[in-house]
PDB file of C-alpha atoms in Angstrom:
ATOM      1  CA  ASN A 975      50.813  17.237  53.351  1.00  0.00           C
ATOM      2  CA  SER A 976      48.259  19.541  53.630  1.00  0.00           C
ATOM      3  CA  PHE A 977      45.712  20.549  51.224  1.00  0.00           C
ATOM      4  CA  SER A 978      45.774  24.380  49.156  1.00  0.00           C
ATOM      5  CA  GLU A 979      44.841  25.649  46.386  1.00  0.00           C
ATOM      6  CA  ILE A 980      44.629  24.444  42.941  1.00  0.00           C
ATOM      7  CA  VAL A 981      46.410  26.821  40.061  1.00  0.00           C
ATOM      8  CA  TYR A 982      44.697  27.330  36.711  1.00  0.00           C
ATOM      9  CA  ASP A 983      45.951  28.829  33.124  1.00  0.00           C
ATOM     10  CA  SER A 984      44.515  32.001  32.944  1.00  0.00           C
ATOM     11  CA  SER A 985      41.814  30.710  31.226  1.00  0.00           C
ATOM     12  CA  HIS A 986      39.301  29.272  33.689  1.00  0.00           C
ATOM     13  CA  ASN A 987      37.351  31.127  35.716  1.00  0.00           C
ATOM     14  CA  VAL A 988      35.974  28.843  39.212  1.00  0.00           C
ATOM     15  CA  ALA A 989      33.516  31.571  39.593  1.00  0.00           C
ATOM     16  CA  THR A 990      31.591  31.145  37.328  1.00  0.00           C
ATOM     17  CA  ASP A 991      32.933  27.508  35.996  1.00  0.00           C
ATOM     18  CA  LYS A 992      32.320  24.908  38.354  1.00  0.00           C
ATOM     19  CA  VAL A 993      34.176  21.651  38.776  1.00  0.00           C
ATOM     20  CA  VAL A 994      31.645  18.462  38.271  1.00  0.00           C
ATOM     21  CA  ASP A 995      34.611  15.796  38.472  1.00  0.00           C
ATOM     22  CA  ILE A 996      38.185  15.121  38.866  1.00  0.00           C
ATOM     23  CA  LEU A 997      40.583  12.369  37.896  1.00  0.00           C
ATOM     24  CA  SER A 998      43.718  12.053  39.729  1.00  0.00           C
ATOM     25  CA  VAL A 999      45.292   9.076  38.159  1.00  0.00           C
ATOM     26  CA  HIS A1000      49.301   8.663  38.491  1.00  0.00           C
ATOM     27  CA  ARG A1001      51.926  11.953  39.509  1.00  0.00           C
ATOM     28  CA  SER A1002      48.682  13.379  37.073  1.00  0.00           C
ATOM     29  CA  SER A1003      45.227  15.514  37.293  1.00  0.00           C
ATOM     30  CA  TYR A1004      42.391  15.927  35.256  1.00  0.00           C
ATOM     31  CA  ILE A1005      39.148  18.404  36.382  1.00  0.00           C
ATOM     32  CA  LEU A1006      36.072  18.979  34.244  1.00  0.00           C
ATOM     33  CA  THR A1007      34.588  21.837  34.642  1.00  0.00           C
ATOM     34  CA  GLU A1008      30.077  22.083  34.285  1.00  0.00           C
ATOM     35  CA  SER A1009      31.096  23.772  30.494  1.00  0.00           C
ATOM     36  CA  GLY A1010      32.372  21.256  29.139  1.00  0.00           C
ATOM     37  CA  LYS A1011      36.194  22.095  29.607  1.00  0.00           C
ATOM     38  CA  LEU A1012      38.790  20.243  30.906  1.00  0.00           C
ATOM     39  CA  TYR A1013      42.016  20.717  32.586  1.00  0.00           C
ATOM     40  CA  SER A1014      45.387  18.868  33.654  1.00  0.00           C
ATOM     41  CA  CYS A1015      48.837  18.851  35.049  1.00  0.00           C
ATOM     42  CA  GLY A1016      51.459  17.230  36.534  1.00  0.00           C
ATOM     43  CA  LEU A1017      53.342  14.090  35.126  1.00  0.00           C
ATOM     44  CA  ASN A1018      53.992  13.620  30.997  1.00  0.00           C
ATOM     45  CA  ASN A1019      55.510  11.594  30.126  1.00  0.00           C
ATOM     46  CA  TYR A1020      53.439   9.818  27.888  1.00  0.00           C
ATOM     47  CA  GLY A1021      51.668  12.599  26.763  1.00  0.00           C
ATOM     48  CA  GLN A1022      48.730  11.587  28.883  1.00  0.00           C
ATOM     49  CA  LEU A1023      47.990  15.667  29.363  1.00  0.00           C
ATOM     50  CA  GLY A1024      46.714  16.236  26.254  1.00  0.00           C
ATOM     51  CA  LEU A1025      48.963  19.443  26.334  1.00  0.00           C
ATOM     52  CA  GLY A1026      50.884  18.434  22.607  1.00  0.00           C
ATOM     53  CA  HIS A1027      53.877  17.551  23.983  1.00  0.00           C
ATOM     54  CA  PHE A1028      56.039  15.656  27.025  1.00  0.00           C
ATOM     55  CA  THR A1029      56.511  18.308  29.647  1.00  0.00           C
ATOM     56  CA  ALA A1030      55.508  18.166  33.166  1.00  0.00           C
ATOM     57  CA  GLN A1031      52.851  20.934  34.111  1.00  0.00           C
ATOM     58  CA  SER A1032      52.714  21.903  37.564  1.00  0.00           C
ATOM     59  CA  ARG A1033      49.582  24.408  37.329  1.00  0.00           C
ATOM     60  CA  MET A1034      46.229  23.291  35.916  1.00  0.00           C
ATOM     61  CA  LYS A1035      46.213  23.517  31.814  1.00  0.00           C
ATOM     62  CA  TYR A1036      43.417  24.124  29.365  1.00  0.00           C
ATOM     63  CA  VAL A1037      42.631  21.103  27.259  1.00  0.00           C
ATOM     64  CA  THR A1038      40.056  21.079  25.856  1.00  0.00           C
ATOM     65  CA  ASP A1039      36.317  21.710  25.285  1.00  0.00           C
ATOM     66  CA  ASN A1040      32.956  20.306  25.154  1.00  0.00           C
ATOM     67  CA  VAL A1041      33.983  16.894  26.835  1.00  0.00           C
ATOM     68  CA  LYS A1042      31.491  14.263  28.576  1.00  0.00           C
ATOM     69  CA  ASN A1043      32.795  12.777  30.523  1.00  0.00           C
ATOM     70  CA  ILE A1044      37.295  11.839  32.247  1.00  0.00           C
ATOM     71  CA  TYR A1045      38.579   8.172  32.001  1.00  0.00           C
ATOM     72  CA  CYS A1046      41.693   6.705  32.841  1.00  0.00           C
ATOM     73  CA  THR A1047      42.974   3.293  32.070  1.00  0.00           C
ATOM     74  CA  ILE A1048      46.206   2.080  33.966  1.00  0.00           C
ATOM     75  CA  GLY A1049      47.715  -1.605  34.385  1.00  0.00           C
ATOM     76  CA  SER A1050      46.413  -3.219  37.655  1.00  0.00           C
ATOM     77  CA  ASP A1051      49.743  -1.924  39.787  1.00  0.00           C
ATOM     78  CA  ALA A1052      49.163   1.076  38.848  1.00  0.00           C
ATOM     79  CA  THR A1053      52.808   1.904  37.663  1.00  0.00           C
ATOM     80  CA  ASP A1054      53.306   5.212  35.883  1.00  0.00           C
ATOM     81  CA  TYR A1055      51.433   3.656  31.930  1.00  0.00           C
ATOM     82  CA  PRO A1056      48.012   6.184  31.763  1.00  0.00           C
ATOM     83  CA  THR A1057      45.622   5.430  28.796  1.00  0.00           C
ATOM     84  CA  ILE A1058      43.306   9.393  29.056  1.00  0.00           C
ATOM     85  CA  PHE A1059      40.264   8.440  26.806  1.00  0.00           C
ATOM     86  CA  ILE A1060      37.268  11.177  26.809  1.00  0.00           C
ATOM     87  CA  THR A1061      34.042  11.101  25.018  1.00  0.00           C
ATOM     88  CA  LYS A1062      33.076  14.551  23.990  1.00  0.00           C
ATOM     89  CA  THR A1063      29.157  15.770  23.623  1.00  0.00           C
ATOM     90  CA  THR A1064      29.720  15.891  20.081  1.00  0.00           C
ATOM     91  CA  GLY A1065      29.121  11.892  20.428  1.00  0.00           C
ATOM     92  CA  GLU A1066      33.668  10.871  20.203  1.00  0.00           C
ATOM     93  CA  LEU A1067      35.687   8.743  21.253  1.00  0.00           C
ATOM     94  CA  MET A1068      39.850  10.772  22.019  1.00  0.00           C
ATOM     95  CA  SER A1069      41.931   9.032  23.214  1.00  0.00           C
ATOM     96  CA  CYS A1070      46.281  10.245  24.377  1.00  0.00           C
ATOM     97  CA  GLY A1071      49.132   8.889  26.515  1.00  0.00           C
ATOM     98  CA  TYR A1072      51.049   5.790  27.127  1.00  0.00           C
ATOM     99  CA  ASN A1073      49.606   2.689  23.484  1.00  0.00           C
ATOM    100  CA  GLY A1074      52.761   0.964  23.360  1.00  0.00           C
ATOM    101  CA  HIS A1075      50.366  -2.821  23.296  1.00  0.00           C
ATOM    102  CA  GLY A1076      48.210  -0.138  21.547  1.00  0.00           C
ATOM    103  CA  GLU A1077      45.326   0.340  24.551  1.00  0.00           C
ATOM    104  CA  CYS A1078      44.482   3.532  22.618  1.00  0.00           C
ATOM    105  CA  GLY A1079      42.114   2.563  19.903  1.00  0.00           C
ATOM    106  CA  GLY A1080      43.967   4.409  17.903  1.00  0.00           C
ATOM    107  CA  GLY A1081      45.266   1.658  15.373  1.00  0.00           C
ATOM    108  CA  THR A1082      48.350   2.429  16.422  1.00  0.00           C
ATOM    109  CA  THR A1083      51.196   2.316  19.027  1.00  0.00           C
ATOM    110  CA  VAL A1084      52.590   5.898  18.773  1.00  0.00           C
ATOM    111  CA  ASN A1085      51.709   7.505  22.553  1.00  0.00           C
ATOM    112  CA  PRO A1086      49.682   9.814  21.106  1.00  0.00           C
ATOM    113  CA  ASN A1087      50.696  13.444  23.516  1.00  0.00           C
ATOM    114  CA  THR A1088      47.250  15.408  22.315  1.00  0.00           C
ATOM    115  CA  PHE A1089      43.477  13.549  22.998  1.00  0.00           C
ATOM    116  CA  VAL A1090      42.667  12.209  18.985  1.00  0.00           C
ATOM    117  CA  VAL A1091      39.435  10.809  17.281  1.00  0.00           C
ATOM    118  CA  VAL A1092      39.486   6.781  17.803  1.00  0.00           C
ATOM    119  CA  PRO A1093      37.506   5.589  14.864  1.00  0.00           C
ATOM    120  CA  PHE A1094      34.626   3.529  17.226  1.00  0.00           C
ATOM    121  CA  SER A1095      31.334   3.957  15.648  1.00  0.00           C
ATOM    122  CA  LEU A1096      29.529   3.061  18.648  1.00  0.00           C
ATOM    123  CA  SER A1097      31.221   5.418  21.470  1.00  0.00           C
ATOM    124  CA  HIS A1098      27.593   7.398  21.142  1.00  0.00           C
ATOM    125  CA  LYS A1099      26.633   4.235  23.465  1.00  0.00           C
ATOM    126  CA  ILE A1100      29.673   3.966  25.945  1.00  0.00           C
ATOM    127  CA  VAL A1101      28.920   4.142  29.591  1.00  0.00           C
ATOM    128  CA  ASP A1102      32.459   3.105  31.165  1.00  0.00           C
ATOM    129  CA  ILE A1103      35.631   2.296  30.341  1.00  0.00           C
ATOM    130  CA  CYS A1104      38.010   0.103  32.019  1.00  0.00           C
ATOM    131  CA  ALA A1105      41.466  -1.424  32.393  1.00  0.00           C
ATOM    132  CA  SER A1106      42.819  -4.979  32.657  1.00  0.00           C
ATOM    133  CA  GLY A1107      46.995  -5.698  32.757  1.00  0.00           C
ATOM    134  CA  TYR A1108      50.371  -5.171  35.026  1.00  0.00           C
ATOM    135  CA  SER A1109      51.826  -2.263  34.284  1.00  0.00           C
ATOM    136  CA  ALA A1110      52.356  -1.521  30.201  1.00  0.00           C
ATOM    137  CA  SER A1111      50.653  -5.624  29.262  1.00  0.00           C
ATOM    138  CA  CYS A1112      47.001  -2.808  30.026  1.00  0.00           C
ATOM    139  CA  THR A1113      44.582  -4.400  28.333  1.00  0.00           C
ATOM    140  CA  THR A1114      40.973  -1.250  27.558  1.00  0.00           C
ATOM    141  CA  TYR A1115      37.576  -1.656  27.843  1.00  0.00           C
ATOM    142  CA  LEU A1116      34.754  -0.199  26.315  1.00  0.00           C
ATOM    143  CA  LEU A1117      30.777  -0.665  28.055  1.00  0.00           C
ATOM    144  CA  LEU A1118      27.908  -0.018  26.218  1.00  0.00           C
ATOM    145  CA  ASP A1119      24.479   1.085  27.401  1.00  0.00           C
ATOM    146  CA  ASP A1120      23.953  -2.400  25.139  1.00  0.00           C
ATOM    147  CA  GLY A1121      25.204  -5.164  27.751  1.00  0.00           C
ATOM    148  CA  THR A1122      28.313  -5.558  24.678  1.00  0.00           C
ATOM    149  CA  VAL A1123      32.421  -4.851  25.563  1.00  0.00           C
ATOM    150  CA  TYR A1124      34.937  -4.279  23.270  1.00  0.00           C
ATOM    151  CA  GLY A1125      38.327  -4.344  23.850  1.00  0.00           C
ATOM    152  CA  CYS A1126      41.661  -3.133  22.750  1.00  0.00           C
ATOM    153  CA  GLY A1127      45.355  -3.119  23.838  1.00  0.00           C
ATOM    154  CA  TYR A1128      47.283  -6.354  24.952  1.00  0.00           C
ATOM    155  CA  ASN A1129      46.193  -9.609  23.897  1.00  0.00           C
ATOM    156  CA  GLY A1130      49.304 -12.147  25.345  1.00  0.00           C
ATOM    157  CA  TYR A1131      46.257 -14.500  26.242  1.00  0.00           C
ATOM    158  CA  GLY A1132      43.183 -14.159  24.276  1.00  0.00           C
ATOM    159  CA  GLN A1133      41.803 -11.599  26.757  1.00  0.00           C
ATOM    160  CA  ILE A1134      40.197  -9.760  23.896  1.00  0.00           C
ATOM    161  CA  THR A1135      39.699 -12.047  20.889  1.00  0.00           C
ATOM    162  CA  GLY A1136      38.917 -15.368  23.527  1.00  0.00           C
ATOM    163  CA  VAL A1137      41.426 -17.303  21.672  1.00  0.00           C
ATOM    164  CA  ASP A1138      44.557 -18.357  24.277  1.00  0.00           C
ATOM    165  CA  ILE A1139      47.767 -17.831  21.924  1.00  0.00           C
ATOM    166  CA  GLY A1140      47.319 -15.287  19.333  1.00  0.00           C
ATOM    167  CA  THR A1141      47.757 -11.384  18.354  1.00  0.00           C
ATOM    168  CA  ALA A1142      49.786  -9.820  21.157  1.00  0.00           C
ATOM    169  CA  TYR A1143      47.703  -6.786  20.816  1.00  0.00           C
ATOM    170  CA  ILE A1144      44.992  -5.275  19.209  1.00  0.00           C
ATOM    171  CA  SER A1145      45.564  -1.721  18.238  1.00  0.00           C
ATOM    172  CA  HIS A1146      41.327  -1.278  17.601  1.00  0.00           C
ATOM    173  CA  PHE A1147      38.477  -1.321  19.196  1.00  0.00           C
ATOM    174  CA  THR A1148      36.791  -5.485  18.689  1.00  0.00           C
ATOM    175  CA  PRO A1149      33.726  -7.134  19.704  1.00  0.00           C
ATOM    176  CA  ILE A1150      34.747  -9.228  23.012  1.00  0.00           C
ATOM    177  CA  LYS A1151      33.885 -12.747  22.530  1.00  0.00           C
ATOM    178  CA  LEU A1152      32.596 -15.075  25.029  1.00  0.00           C
TER     179      LEU A1152
END
């Protein structure tokens, strides 16, 4: 119940690469540095740390570089179903973690334990990523710089397609019908 210094693996130099963003979600933590390096540690039950396995980590481990932003989507009850998204400086959208209803947007319902490229041609226009839902019934939304919204994941109430009864999940980003 007191603050302590974050312990990194040997690849990070705190003095020369300052932290610019942090994300902490249900027992998992992420740090983004000024140079675009992403580190993660903590609970990893769905591969949400992006390290290529499902084992919890007690110290910050290097994940990838050229990261512009980090985002997390999680159901409204804040249980342990995190899906992590990153945007890269190269314009790519990538995701890993919980994907039971296609929340990762990659076209499957397999939980990726490394960051995989999401096939979304407008990823360079993303300004925010958020979610709604309860526990594992999560829907991921992308807000683009022109005000359009795309969604994927749980669609049991038509929150993506605009149709009350339809496909239970959509595993790729599709425009939200207003």
